[in-house]
PDB file of C-alpha atoms in Angstrom:
ATOM      1  CA  MET A1339     149.922  86.307  99.560  1.00 44.00           C
ATOM      2  CA  ALA A1340     147.471  88.625  97.821  1.00 48.00           C
ATOM      3  CA  GLU A1341     144.854  90.230 100.025  1.00 53.00           C
ATOM      4  CA  GLN A1342     141.392  88.766  99.448  1.00 61.00           C
ATOM      5  CA  LYS A1343     138.949  91.222  97.909  1.00 74.00           C
ATOM      6  CA  GLN A1344     136.117  92.384 100.151  1.00 88.00           C
ATOM      7  CA  HIS A1345     132.751  90.888  99.160  1.00 93.00           C
ATOM      8  CA  LYS A1346     129.412  92.425 100.093  1.00 95.00           C
ATOM      9  CA  ALA A1347     126.051  90.653 100.035  1.00 95.00           C
ATOM     10  CA  GLY A1348     122.660  91.239 101.562  1.00 94.00           C
ATOM     11  CA  PHE A1349     118.897  91.345 101.311  1.00 91.00           C
ATOM     12  CA  VAL A1350     117.242  94.591 100.231  1.00 93.00           C
ATOM     13  CA  SER A1351     113.513  94.801 100.878  1.00 88.00           C
ATOM     14  CA  ILE A1352     111.512  97.100  98.589  1.00 88.00           C
ATOM     15  CA  ILE A1353     108.391  98.166 100.455  1.00 84.00           C
ATOM     16  CA  GLY A1354     105.684 100.799 100.105  1.00 82.00           C
ATOM     17  CA  LYS A1355     102.012 101.205  99.415  1.00 79.00           C
ATOM     18  CA  PRO A1356     100.307  99.859  96.259  1.00 77.00           C
ATOM     19  CA  ASN A1357     101.029 101.386  92.864  1.00 79.00           C
ATOM     20  CA  VAL A1358     104.091 103.499  93.715  1.00 83.00           C
ATOM     21  CA  GLY A1359     106.350 101.630  91.283  1.00 83.00           C
ATOM     22  CA  LYS A1360     108.082  99.025  93.466  1.00 85.00           C
ATOM     23  CA  SER A1361     108.007  96.297  90.794  1.00 83.00           C
ATOM     24  CA  THR A1362     109.203  98.710  88.098  1.00 85.00           C
ATOM     25  CA  LEU A1363     112.063  99.727  90.378  1.00 90.00           C
ATOM     26  CA  MET A1364     113.168  96.165  91.099  1.00 84.00           C
ATOM     27  CA  ASN A1365     112.997  95.195  87.432  1.00 84.00           C
ATOM     28  CA  ALA A1366     115.102  98.246  86.550  1.00 88.00           C
ATOM     29  CA  LEU A1367     117.686  97.513  89.257  1.00 89.00           C
ATOM     30  CA  VAL A1368     117.985  93.842  88.281  1.00 82.00           C
ATOM     31  CA  GLY A1369     117.819  94.480  84.546  1.00 78.00           C
ATOM     32  CA  GLU A1370     115.263  91.720  84.080  1.00 69.00           C
ATOM     33  CA  ARG A1371     111.469  91.752  83.922  1.00 66.00           C
ATOM     34  CA  LEU A1372     110.650  89.611  86.959  1.00 65.00           C
ATOM     35  CA  SER A1373     107.610  91.346  88.484  1.00 61.00           C
ATOM     36  CA  ILE A1374     104.176  92.228  87.121  1.00 53.00           C
ATOM     37  CA  ILE A1375     103.845  95.873  86.112  1.00 51.00           C
ATOM     38  CA  THR A1376     100.418  97.399  85.494  1.00 50.00           C
ATOM     39  CA  SER A1377      98.780 100.696  86.349  1.00 49.00           C
ATOM     40  CA  LYS A1378      96.419  98.897  88.736  1.00 49.00           C
ATOM     41  CA  ALA A1379      97.131  98.560  92.439  1.00 50.00           C
ATOM     42  CA  GLN A1380      97.757  95.265  94.251  1.00 51.00           C
ATOM     43  CA  THR A1381      99.139  93.381  91.251  1.00 57.00           C
ATOM     44  CA  THR A1382     102.087  91.947  93.219  1.00 58.00           C
ATOM     45  CA  ARG A1383     100.855  89.176  95.522  1.00 55.00           C
ATOM     46  CA  HIS A1384     104.046  87.287  96.385  1.00 60.00           C
ATOM     47  CA  ARG A1385     107.521  88.067  97.609  1.00 66.00           C
ATOM     48  CA  ILE A1386     109.826  87.793  94.608  1.00 77.00           C
ATOM     49  CA  PHE A1387     113.618  87.787  94.789  1.00 81.00           C
ATOM     50  CA  GLY A1388     115.543  89.611  92.086  1.00 84.00           C
ATOM     51  CA  ILE A1389     119.266  88.886  92.329  1.00 87.00           C
ATOM     52  CA  ILE A1390     122.112  90.905  90.827  1.00 88.00           C
ATOM     53  CA  SER A1391     125.723  89.857  91.275  1.00 90.00           C
ATOM     54  CA  GLY A1392     129.210  91.131  90.496  1.00 90.00           C
ATOM     55  CA  ASP A1393     132.718  89.986  91.330  1.00 91.00           C
ATOM     56  CA  ASP A1394     132.598  91.593  94.771  1.00 93.00           C
ATOM     57  CA  PHE A1395     128.888  91.906  95.546  1.00 93.00           C
ATOM     58  CA  GLN A1396     125.467  90.262  95.486  1.00 93.00           C
ATOM     59  CA  VAL A1397     122.252  92.192  96.058  1.00 93.00           C
ATOM     60  CA  VAL A1398     119.106  90.161  96.727  1.00 91.00           C
ATOM     61  CA  TYR A1399     116.112  92.443  96.172  1.00 89.00           C
ATOM     62  CA  SER A1400     112.691  91.508  97.541  1.00 84.00           C
ATOM     63  CA  ASP A1401     109.746  92.915  95.614  1.00 78.00           C
ATOM     64  CA  THR A1402     106.803  92.780  97.999  1.00 74.00           C
ATOM     65  CA  PRO A1403     103.037  93.399  97.795  1.00 65.00           C
ATOM     66  CA  GLY A1404     101.865  96.937  98.410  1.00 62.00           C
ATOM     67  CA  ILE A1405     101.154  97.569 102.080  1.00 61.00           C
ATOM     68  CA  LEU A1406      97.444  97.718 102.878  1.00 58.00           C
ATOM     69  CA  LYS A1407      94.900  96.933 105.579  1.00 63.00           C
ATOM     70  CA  PRO A1408      93.883  93.288 105.002  1.00 59.00           C
ATOM     71  CA  GLN A1409      90.285  92.578 103.962  1.00 62.00           C
ATOM     72  CA  TYR A1410      90.678  88.920 102.912  1.00 60.00           C
ATOM     73  CA  GLU A1411      92.839  85.954 103.861  1.00 69.00           C
ATOM     74  CA  LEU A1412      94.719  86.706 100.620  1.00 67.00           C
ATOM     75  CA  HIS A1413      95.594  90.178 101.908  1.00 58.00           C
ATOM     76  CA  LYS A1414      96.809  88.689 105.207  1.00 66.00           C
ATOM     77  CA  SER A1415      99.080  86.337 103.305  1.00 65.00           C
ATOM     78  CA  MET A1416     100.378  89.242 101.208  1.00 58.00           C
ATOM     79  CA  MET A1417     101.199  91.255 104.351  1.00 65.00           C
ATOM     80  CA  ASP A1418     102.978  88.221 105.806  1.00 67.00           C
ATOM     81  CA  TYR A1419     105.331  88.423 102.828  1.00 61.00           C
ATOM     82  CA  VAL A1420     106.011  92.085 103.663  1.00 66.00           C
ATOM     83  CA  ASN A1421     106.709  91.246 107.319  1.00 69.00           C
ATOM     84  CA  SER A1422     109.038  88.364 106.469  1.00 68.00           C
ATOM     85  CA  SER A1423     110.965  90.558 104.018  1.00 67.00           C
ATOM     86  CA  LEU A1424     111.545  93.112 106.792  1.00 72.00           C
ATOM     87  CA  GLU A1425     112.662  90.451 109.249  1.00 76.00           C
ATOM     88  CA  ASP A1426     115.607  89.291 107.141  1.00 82.00           C
ATOM     89  CA  ALA A1427     116.437  92.610 105.426  1.00 87.00           C
ATOM     90  CA  ASP A1428     119.872  94.218 105.626  1.00 93.00           C
ATOM     91  CA  LEU A1429     118.458  97.375 104.041  1.00 94.00           C
ATOM     92  CA  VAL A1430     114.977  98.723 103.312  1.00 90.00           C
ATOM     93  CA  LEU A1431     114.041 100.807 100.283  1.00 92.00           C
ATOM     94  CA  PHE A1432     110.861 102.647 101.245  1.00 89.00           C
ATOM     95  CA  VAL A1433     109.300 103.699  97.934  1.00 91.00           C
ATOM     96  CA  THR A1434     106.721 106.408  97.483  1.00 89.00           C
ATOM     97  CA  ASP A1435     105.827 108.789  94.652  1.00 90.00           C
ATOM     98  CA  LEU A1436     104.742 112.355  93.999  1.00 88.00           C
ATOM     99  CA  TYR A1437     101.069 111.668  94.635  1.00 85.00           C
ATOM    100  CA  GLU A1438     100.880 109.402  97.661  1.00 82.00           C
ATOM    101  CA  LYS A1439      99.517 110.855 100.904  1.00 77.00           C
ATOM    102  CA  ILE A1440     100.121 109.824 104.497  1.00 74.00           C
ATOM    103  CA  GLU A1441      97.039 108.469 106.223  1.00 71.00           C
ATOM    104  CA  PRO A1442      96.298 108.398 109.974  1.00 61.00           C
ATOM    105  CA  GLU A1443      97.695 105.189 111.493  1.00 66.00           C
ATOM    106  CA  ASP A1444      99.343 104.442 108.158  1.00 67.00           C
ATOM    107  CA  PRO A1445     100.187 100.691 108.017  1.00 65.00           C
ATOM    108  CA  ALA A1446     103.250 101.407 105.850  1.00 65.00           C
ATOM    109  CA  LEU A1447     104.735 103.756 108.440  1.00 72.00           C
ATOM    110  CA  GLU A1448     103.909 101.323 111.219  1.00 71.00           C
ATOM    111  CA  ARG A1449     105.949  98.587 109.527  1.00 68.00           C
ATOM    112  CA  LEU A1450     108.759 100.994 108.715  1.00 73.00           C
ATOM    113  CA  ARG A1451     109.088 102.095 112.343  1.00 73.00           C
ATOM    114  CA  LYS A1452     109.386  98.449 113.426  1.00 71.00           C
ATOM    115  CA  SER A1453     112.337  97.904 111.111  1.00 73.00           C
ATOM    116  CA  ASN A1454     115.730  97.969 112.827  1.00 81.00           C
ATOM    117  CA  VAL A1455     117.822  98.235 109.662  1.00 88.00           C
ATOM    118  CA  PRO A1456     118.930 101.225 107.555  1.00 92.00           C
ATOM    119  CA  VAL A1457     116.230 102.803 105.385  1.00 91.00           C
ATOM    120  CA  ILE A1458     116.688 104.618 102.085  1.00 95.00           C
ATOM    121  CA  PHE A1459     113.670 106.781 101.282  1.00 94.00           C
ATOM    122  CA  VAL A1460     113.083 106.560  97.506  1.00 95.00           C
ATOM    123  CA  MET A1461     110.913 109.210  95.878  1.00 94.00           C
ATOM    124  CA  ASN A1462     109.846 107.636  92.580  1.00 93.00           C
ATOM    125  CA  LYS A1463     108.311 109.054  89.381  1.00 92.00           C
ATOM    126  CA  ILE A1464     110.357 112.274  89.416  1.00 92.00           C
ATOM    127  CA  ASP A1465     110.075 112.319  85.614  1.00 92.00           C
ATOM    128  CA  LEU A1466     106.581 113.710  86.321  1.00 90.00           C
ATOM    129  CA  ASN A1467     107.869 116.378  88.713  1.00 89.00           C
ATOM    130  CA  LYS A1468     106.739 119.984  88.293  1.00 88.00           C
ATOM    131  CA  GLY A1469     108.655 122.792  90.027  1.00 87.00           C
ATOM    132  CA  SER A1470     109.304 122.039  93.698  1.00 90.00           C
ATOM    133  CA  GLN A1471     106.690 119.256  93.865  1.00 90.00           C
ATOM    134  CA  ALA A1472     109.184 116.461  94.639  1.00 91.00           C
ATOM    135  CA  ASP A1473     111.109 118.459  97.260  1.00 92.00           C
ATOM    136  CA  ASP A1474     107.869 119.590  98.905  1.00 91.00           C
ATOM    137  CA  LYS A1475     106.623 115.993  99.056  1.00 90.00           C
ATOM    138  CA  ILE A1476     109.910 114.797 100.553  1.00 92.00           C
ATOM    139  CA  SER A1477     109.724 117.497 103.244  1.00 92.00           C
ATOM    140  CA  TYR A1478     106.175 116.376 103.969  1.00 88.00           C
ATOM    141  CA  TRP A1479     107.278 112.744 104.462  1.00 87.00           C
ATOM    142  CA  LEU A1480     110.297 113.669 106.575  1.00 89.00           C
ATOM    143  CA  GLU A1481     107.935 115.068 109.171  1.00 86.00           C
ATOM    144  CA  HIS A1482     106.814 111.469 109.776  1.00 83.00           C
ATOM    145  CA  ILE A1483     109.851 109.276 109.107  1.00 84.00           C
ATOM    146  CA  ASN A1484     113.598 109.488 109.704  1.00 87.00           C
ATOM    147  CA  PRO A1485     115.394 107.596 106.904  1.00 91.00           C
ATOM    148  CA  ASP A1486     119.149 107.171 106.655  1.00 93.00           C
ATOM    149  CA  LYS A1487     119.187 108.587 103.126  1.00 95.00           C
ATOM    150  CA  VAL A1488     116.837 110.221 100.594  1.00 95.00           C
ATOM    151  CA  ILE A1489     117.139 109.628  96.845  1.00 96.00           C
ATOM    152  CA  LYS A1490     114.889 110.823  94.027  1.00 95.00           C
ATOM    153  CA  VAL A1491     114.514 108.442  91.061  1.00 94.00           C
ATOM    154  CA  SER A1492     112.445 107.577  88.045  1.00 93.00           C
ATOM    155  CA  ALA A1493     112.317 103.793  87.820  1.00 90.00           C
ATOM    156  CA  LEU A1494     110.504 104.038  84.480  1.00 88.00           C
ATOM    157  CA  GLU A1495     113.111 106.330  82.914  1.00 91.00           C
ATOM    158  CA  LYS A1496     116.005 104.740  84.886  1.00 90.00           C
ATOM    159  CA  GLU A1497     116.956 108.151  86.276  1.00 92.00           C
ATOM    160  CA  ASN A1498     119.349 108.259  89.286  1.00 93.00           C
ATOM    161  CA  LEU A1499     119.428 104.467  89.543  1.00 93.00           C
ATOM    162  CA  GLU A1500     123.243 104.433  89.548  1.00 93.00           C
ATOM    163  CA  GLU A1501     123.239 106.742  92.560  1.00 95.00           C
ATOM    164  CA  LEU A1502     120.689 104.521  94.287  1.00 96.00           C
ATOM    165  CA  PHE A1503     122.669 101.362  93.530  1.00 94.00           C
ATOM    166  CA  GLY A1504     125.866 102.938  94.888  1.00 94.00           C
ATOM    167  CA  SER A1505     124.052 103.810  98.104  1.00 96.00           C
ATOM    168  CA  ILE A1506     122.669 100.276  98.394  1.00 96.00           C
ATOM    169  CA  LEU A1507     126.192  98.821  98.209  1.00 95.00           C
ATOM    170  CA  GLU A1508     127.349 101.232 100.936  1.00 94.00           C
ATOM    171  CA  TYR A1509     124.857  99.786 103.403  1.00 95.00           C
ATOM    172  CA  LEU A1510     125.348  96.091 102.625  1.00 94.00           C
ATOM    173  CA  PRO A1511     127.449  94.028 105.058  1.00 93.00           C
ATOM    174  CA  GLU A1512     130.534  92.009 104.182  1.00 94.00           C
ATOM    175  CA  HIS A1513     129.245  88.529 103.419  1.00 93.00           C
ATOM    176  CA  PRO A1514     129.719  85.723 100.873  1.00 94.00           C
ATOM    177  CA  ALA A1515     127.117  85.362  98.121  1.00 93.00           C
ATOM    178  CA  TYR A1516     123.842  83.749  99.178  1.00 92.00           C
ATOM    179  CA  PHE A1517     123.009  82.369  95.720  1.00 89.00           C
ATOM    180  CA  PRO A1518     125.012  81.175  92.708  1.00 90.00           C
ATOM    181  CA  LYS A1519     126.282  84.239  90.850  1.00 87.00           C
ATOM    182  CA  GLU A1520     124.387  83.380  87.653  1.00 85.00           C
ATOM    183  CA  GLN A1521     121.003  83.037  89.425  1.00 83.00           C
ATOM    184  CA  LEU A1522     118.501  85.856  88.824  1.00 82.00           C
ATOM    185  CA  THR A1523     115.580  84.860  91.040  1.00 81.00           C
ATOM    186  CA  ASP A1524     114.333  82.299  93.546  1.00 77.00           C
ATOM    187  CA  ARG A1525     111.174  81.487  91.603  1.00 78.00           C
ATOM    188  CA  PRO A1526     110.718  78.588  89.123  1.00 79.00           C
ATOM    189  CA  GLU A1527     109.870  79.116  85.452  1.00 83.00           C
ATOM    190  CA  ARG A1528     106.225  78.076  85.795  1.00 84.00           C
ATOM    191  CA  PHE A1529     105.732  80.821  88.427  1.00 81.00           C
ATOM    192  CA  PHE A1530     106.679  83.481  85.871  1.00 83.00           C
ATOM    193  CA  GLY A1531     104.469  81.815  83.305  1.00 89.00           C
ATOM    194  CA  ALA A1532     101.504  82.184  85.652  1.00 89.00           C
ATOM    195  CA  GLU A1533     102.428  85.781  86.501  1.00 85.00           C
ATOM    196  CA  ILE A1534     102.609  86.813  82.845  1.00 88.00           C
ATOM    197  CA  ILE A1535      99.153  85.354  82.199  1.00 92.00           C
ATOM    198  CA  ARG A1536      97.806  87.076  85.320  1.00 87.00           C
ATOM    199  CA  GLU A1537      99.270  90.381  84.139  1.00 86.00           C
ATOM    200  CA  LYS A1538      97.399  90.113  80.824  1.00 90.00           C
ATOM    201  CA  ILE A1539      94.171  89.537  82.766  1.00 92.00           C
ATOM    202  CA  PHE A1540      94.821  92.738  84.731  1.00 87.00           C
ATOM    203  CA  LEU A1541      95.389  94.634  81.505  1.00 86.00           C
ATOM    204  CA  ASN A1542      92.296  93.322  79.702  1.00 90.00           C
ATOM    205  CA  TYR A1543      89.550  93.372  82.358  1.00 88.00           C
ATOM    206  CA  LYS A1544      88.076  96.007  84.629  1.00 81.00           C
ATOM    207  CA  LYS A1545      86.634  96.286  88.128  1.00 78.00           C
ATOM    208  CA  GLU A1546      86.771  93.224  90.374  1.00 80.00           C
ATOM    209  CA  VAL A1547      87.448  90.489  87.819  1.00 84.00           C
ATOM    210  CA  PRO A1548      91.298  90.733  87.744  1.00 83.00           C
ATOM    211  CA  TYR A1549      91.471  90.785  91.560  1.00 83.00           C
ATOM    212  CA  SER A1550      89.313  87.662  91.738  1.00 87.00           C
ATOM    213  CA  CYS A1551      91.592  85.708  89.383  1.00 88.00           C
ATOM    214  CA  GLU A1552      94.427  83.349  90.223  1.00 89.00           C
ATOM    215  CA  VAL A1553      96.510  81.448  87.684  1.00 91.00           C
ATOM    216  CA  ALA A1554      98.079  78.014  88.175  1.00 90.00           C
ATOM    217  CA  VAL A1555     100.401  76.500  85.589  1.00 90.00           C
ATOM    218  CA  THR A1556      99.613  72.806  85.933  1.00 91.00           C
ATOM    219  CA  ASP A1557     101.845  71.512  83.110  1.00 92.00           C
ATOM    220  CA  PHE A1558     105.179  72.910  81.936  1.00 91.00           C
ATOM    221  CA  GLU A1559     107.074  70.769  79.430  1.00 92.00           C
ATOM    222  CA  GLU A1560     110.132  72.066  77.622  1.00 88.00           C
ATOM    223  CA  ASP A1561     112.351  70.716  74.859  1.00 89.00           C
ATOM    224  CA  ASP A1562     114.967  72.360  72.647  1.00 86.00           C
ATOM    225  CA  LYS A1563     112.420  74.136  70.455  1.00 88.00           C
ATOM    226  CA  ILE A1564     109.171  74.678  72.368  1.00 94.00           C
ATOM    227  CA  ILE A1565     107.562  75.056  75.781  1.00 93.00           C
ATOM    228  CA  ARG A1566     104.121  73.508  76.247  1.00 95.00           C
ATOM    229  CA  MET A1567     102.096  75.045  79.049  1.00 93.00           C
ATOM    230  CA  ARG A1568      98.672  74.331  80.504  1.00 94.00           C
ATOM    231  CA  ALA A1569      97.302  77.135  82.677  1.00 94.00           C
ATOM    232  CA  GLU A1570      94.184  77.034  84.828  1.00 94.00           C
ATOM    233  CA  ILE A1571      92.625  80.416  85.613  1.00 93.00           C
ATOM    234  CA  TYR A1572      90.440  80.458  88.705  1.00 93.00           C
ATOM    235  CA  VAL A1573      87.711  82.973  89.520  1.00 91.00           C
ATOM    236  CA  GLU A1574      85.344  83.186  92.490  1.00 91.00           C
ATOM    237  CA  ARG A1575      81.961  83.153  90.756  1.00 91.00           C
ATOM    238  CA  LYS A1576      80.298  81.780  87.607  1.00 93.00           C
ATOM    239  CA  SER A1577      79.451  85.304  86.463  1.00 92.00           C
ATOM    240  CA  GLN A1578      83.162  86.185  86.537  1.00 92.00           C
ATOM    241  CA  ARG A1579      83.939  83.079  84.495  1.00 93.00           C
ATOM    242  CA  ALA A1580      81.491  84.225  81.811  1.00 94.00           C
ATOM    243  CA  ILE A1581      83.107  87.683  81.714  1.00 92.00           C
ATOM    244  CA  LEU A1582      86.602  86.215  81.551  1.00 92.00           C
ATOM    245  CA  ILE A1583      85.726  83.914  78.641  1.00 93.00           C
ATOM    246  CA  GLY A1584      83.732  86.563  76.781  1.00 92.00           C
ATOM    247  CA  HIS A1585      81.381  86.194  73.811  1.00 92.00           C
ATOM    248  CA  LYS A1586      82.266  82.982  71.952  1.00 91.00           C
ATOM    249  CA  GLY A1587      85.568  82.867  73.849  1.00 92.00           C
ATOM    250  CA  ALA A1588      86.892  86.068  72.284  1.00 94.00           C
ATOM    251  CA  ALA A1589      88.094  87.689  75.526  1.00 94.00           C
ATOM    252  CA  ILE A1590      90.088  84.730  76.845  1.00 94.00           C
ATOM    253  CA  LYS A1591      91.506  84.130  73.355  1.00 94.00           C
ATOM    254  CA  LYS A1592      92.878  87.701  73.351  1.00 95.00           C
ATOM    255  CA  VAL A1593      94.486  87.115  76.770  1.00 94.00           C
ATOM    256  CA  GLY A1594      96.037  83.892  75.466  1.00 94.00           C
ATOM    257  CA  ILE A1595      97.490  85.561  72.369  1.00 95.00           C
ATOM    258  CA  GLU A1596      98.997  88.444  74.374  1.00 94.00           C
ATOM    259  CA  ALA A1597     100.319  86.106  77.071  1.00 94.00           C
ATOM    260  CA  ARG A1598     101.919  83.747  74.546  1.00 94.00           C
ATOM    261  CA  LYS A1599     103.729  86.644  72.864  1.00 93.00           C
ATOM    262  CA  GLU A1600     105.061  87.827  76.226  1.00 89.00           C
ATOM    263  CA  LEU A1601     105.985  84.289  77.300  1.00 91.00           C
ATOM    264  CA  GLU A1602     107.979  83.749  74.109  1.00 92.00           C
ATOM    265  CA  ALA A1603     109.873  86.986  74.715  1.00 87.00           C
ATOM    266  CA  PHE A1604     110.520  86.025  78.357  1.00 84.00           C
ATOM    267  CA  PHE A1605     111.652  82.444  77.708  1.00 86.00           C
ATOM    268  CA  MET A1606     113.170  83.196  74.271  1.00 86.00           C
ATOM    269  CA  LYS A1607     111.502  80.117  72.855  1.00 88.00           C
ATOM    270  CA  GLN A1608     108.278  79.157  71.073  1.00 94.00           C
ATOM    271  CA  VAL A1609     105.389  78.622  73.508  1.00 93.00           C
ATOM    272  CA  TYR A1610     102.253  76.533  73.071  1.00 95.00           C
ATOM    273  CA  LEU A1611      99.702  77.695  75.644  1.00 94.00           C
ATOM    274  CA  GLU A1612      96.392  76.144  76.683  1.00 94.00           C
ATOM    275  CA  THR A1613      94.137  78.022  79.115  1.00 94.00           C
ATOM    276  CA  TYR A1614      91.132  76.775  81.083  1.00 93.00           C
ATOM    277  CA  VAL A1615      88.836  78.908  83.237  1.00 93.00           C
ATOM    278  CA  LYS A1616      87.478  77.367  86.442  1.00 93.00           C
ATOM    279  CA  VAL A1617      85.470  78.506  89.472  1.00 92.00           C
ATOM    280  CA  SER A1618      86.795  78.216  93.046  1.00 90.00           C
ATOM    281  CA  ASP A1619      84.180  79.826  95.299  1.00 88.00           C
ATOM    282  CA  ASP A1620      85.578  82.707  97.389  1.00 83.00           C
ATOM    283  CA  TRP A1621      89.140  81.397  97.110  1.00 84.00           C
ATOM    284  CA  ARG A1622      90.588  84.706  98.416  1.00 81.00           C
ATOM    285  CA  LYS A1623      88.877  84.111 101.776  1.00 82.00           C
ATOM    286  CA  LYS A1624      89.842  80.457 102.280  1.00 78.00           C
ATOM    287  CA  GLU A1625      93.171  79.438 103.781  1.00 81.00           C
ATOM    288  CA  ARG A1626      93.102  75.999 102.129  1.00 81.00           C
ATOM    289  CA  SER A1627      92.548  77.492  98.679  1.00 78.00           C
ATOM    290  CA  LEU A1628      95.350  80.003  99.241  1.00 78.00           C
ATOM    291  CA  LYS A1629      97.706  77.225 100.317  1.00 78.00           C
ATOM    292  CA  ASN A1630      96.868  75.296  97.136  1.00 78.00           C
ATOM    293  CA  PHE A1631      97.786  78.395  95.118  1.00 74.00           C
ATOM    294  CA  GLY A1632     101.161  78.679  96.861  1.00 73.00           C
ATOM    295  CA  TYR A1633     100.441  81.370  99.451  1.00 69.00           C
ATOM    296  CA  ASP A1634     102.225  80.459 102.676  1.00 65.00           C
ATOM    297  CA  ARG A1635     101.004  81.761 106.030  1.00 53.00           C
TER     298      ARG A1635
END
């Protein structure tokens, strides 16, 4: 009787502070564009699974919101996602970059110290490294944390990702696959539709407006040729609604055009998109509103 091949599977939580490249890293590791990527902090609000499988392995990555000190109920919900990802993790990737500094009573370090699983310290954005900058920054961090391994990568340029992936497999336990091998994520299609629209809002507006927006896809109908989507964009104040719509609707029209192009590339199908802008007063501070938008506490 032939010996059964060893199979590894586990949950890998990608954590770190805002804007260090966690979503870019997960997308690069999975090979699919599952998480929002912009140059602005706090764009990831949910915990998103990215799943990659082979004959003898399955890695379930968790892209999580950037760790911060909560100021709203929304922030509390975002940090709950971070905590839950640490609770069921088999391995933690703690991601930082060349520019991030350690703060007194750093909430990221506090969560890392509470983790009882192996930690790989990932120094991202080494494509921007000058001289000994990366090594100096790593030495600086190692005065405060004690990871099981240190790896330097560039998620954007896909540098050293094979080394990182090999290390991830080393730390995963023997276990059957948690999800069907062809599955790429735990989120439904309309979730990614909403995220793509929200990304275009982040890219087209400044200051507080993008952070005050939430997108809900209320209709998602698909046939062989086309996807028809209705998306409702919520803001907290009437003044934000006026900014979002723009003069004679020009601003929201631009968001719709860019989002539709991205949606068609993502779904590989023609997309008909309708957008509506509504006001939900102070939704970031209200638990009921957050629950309606799919944030679980």
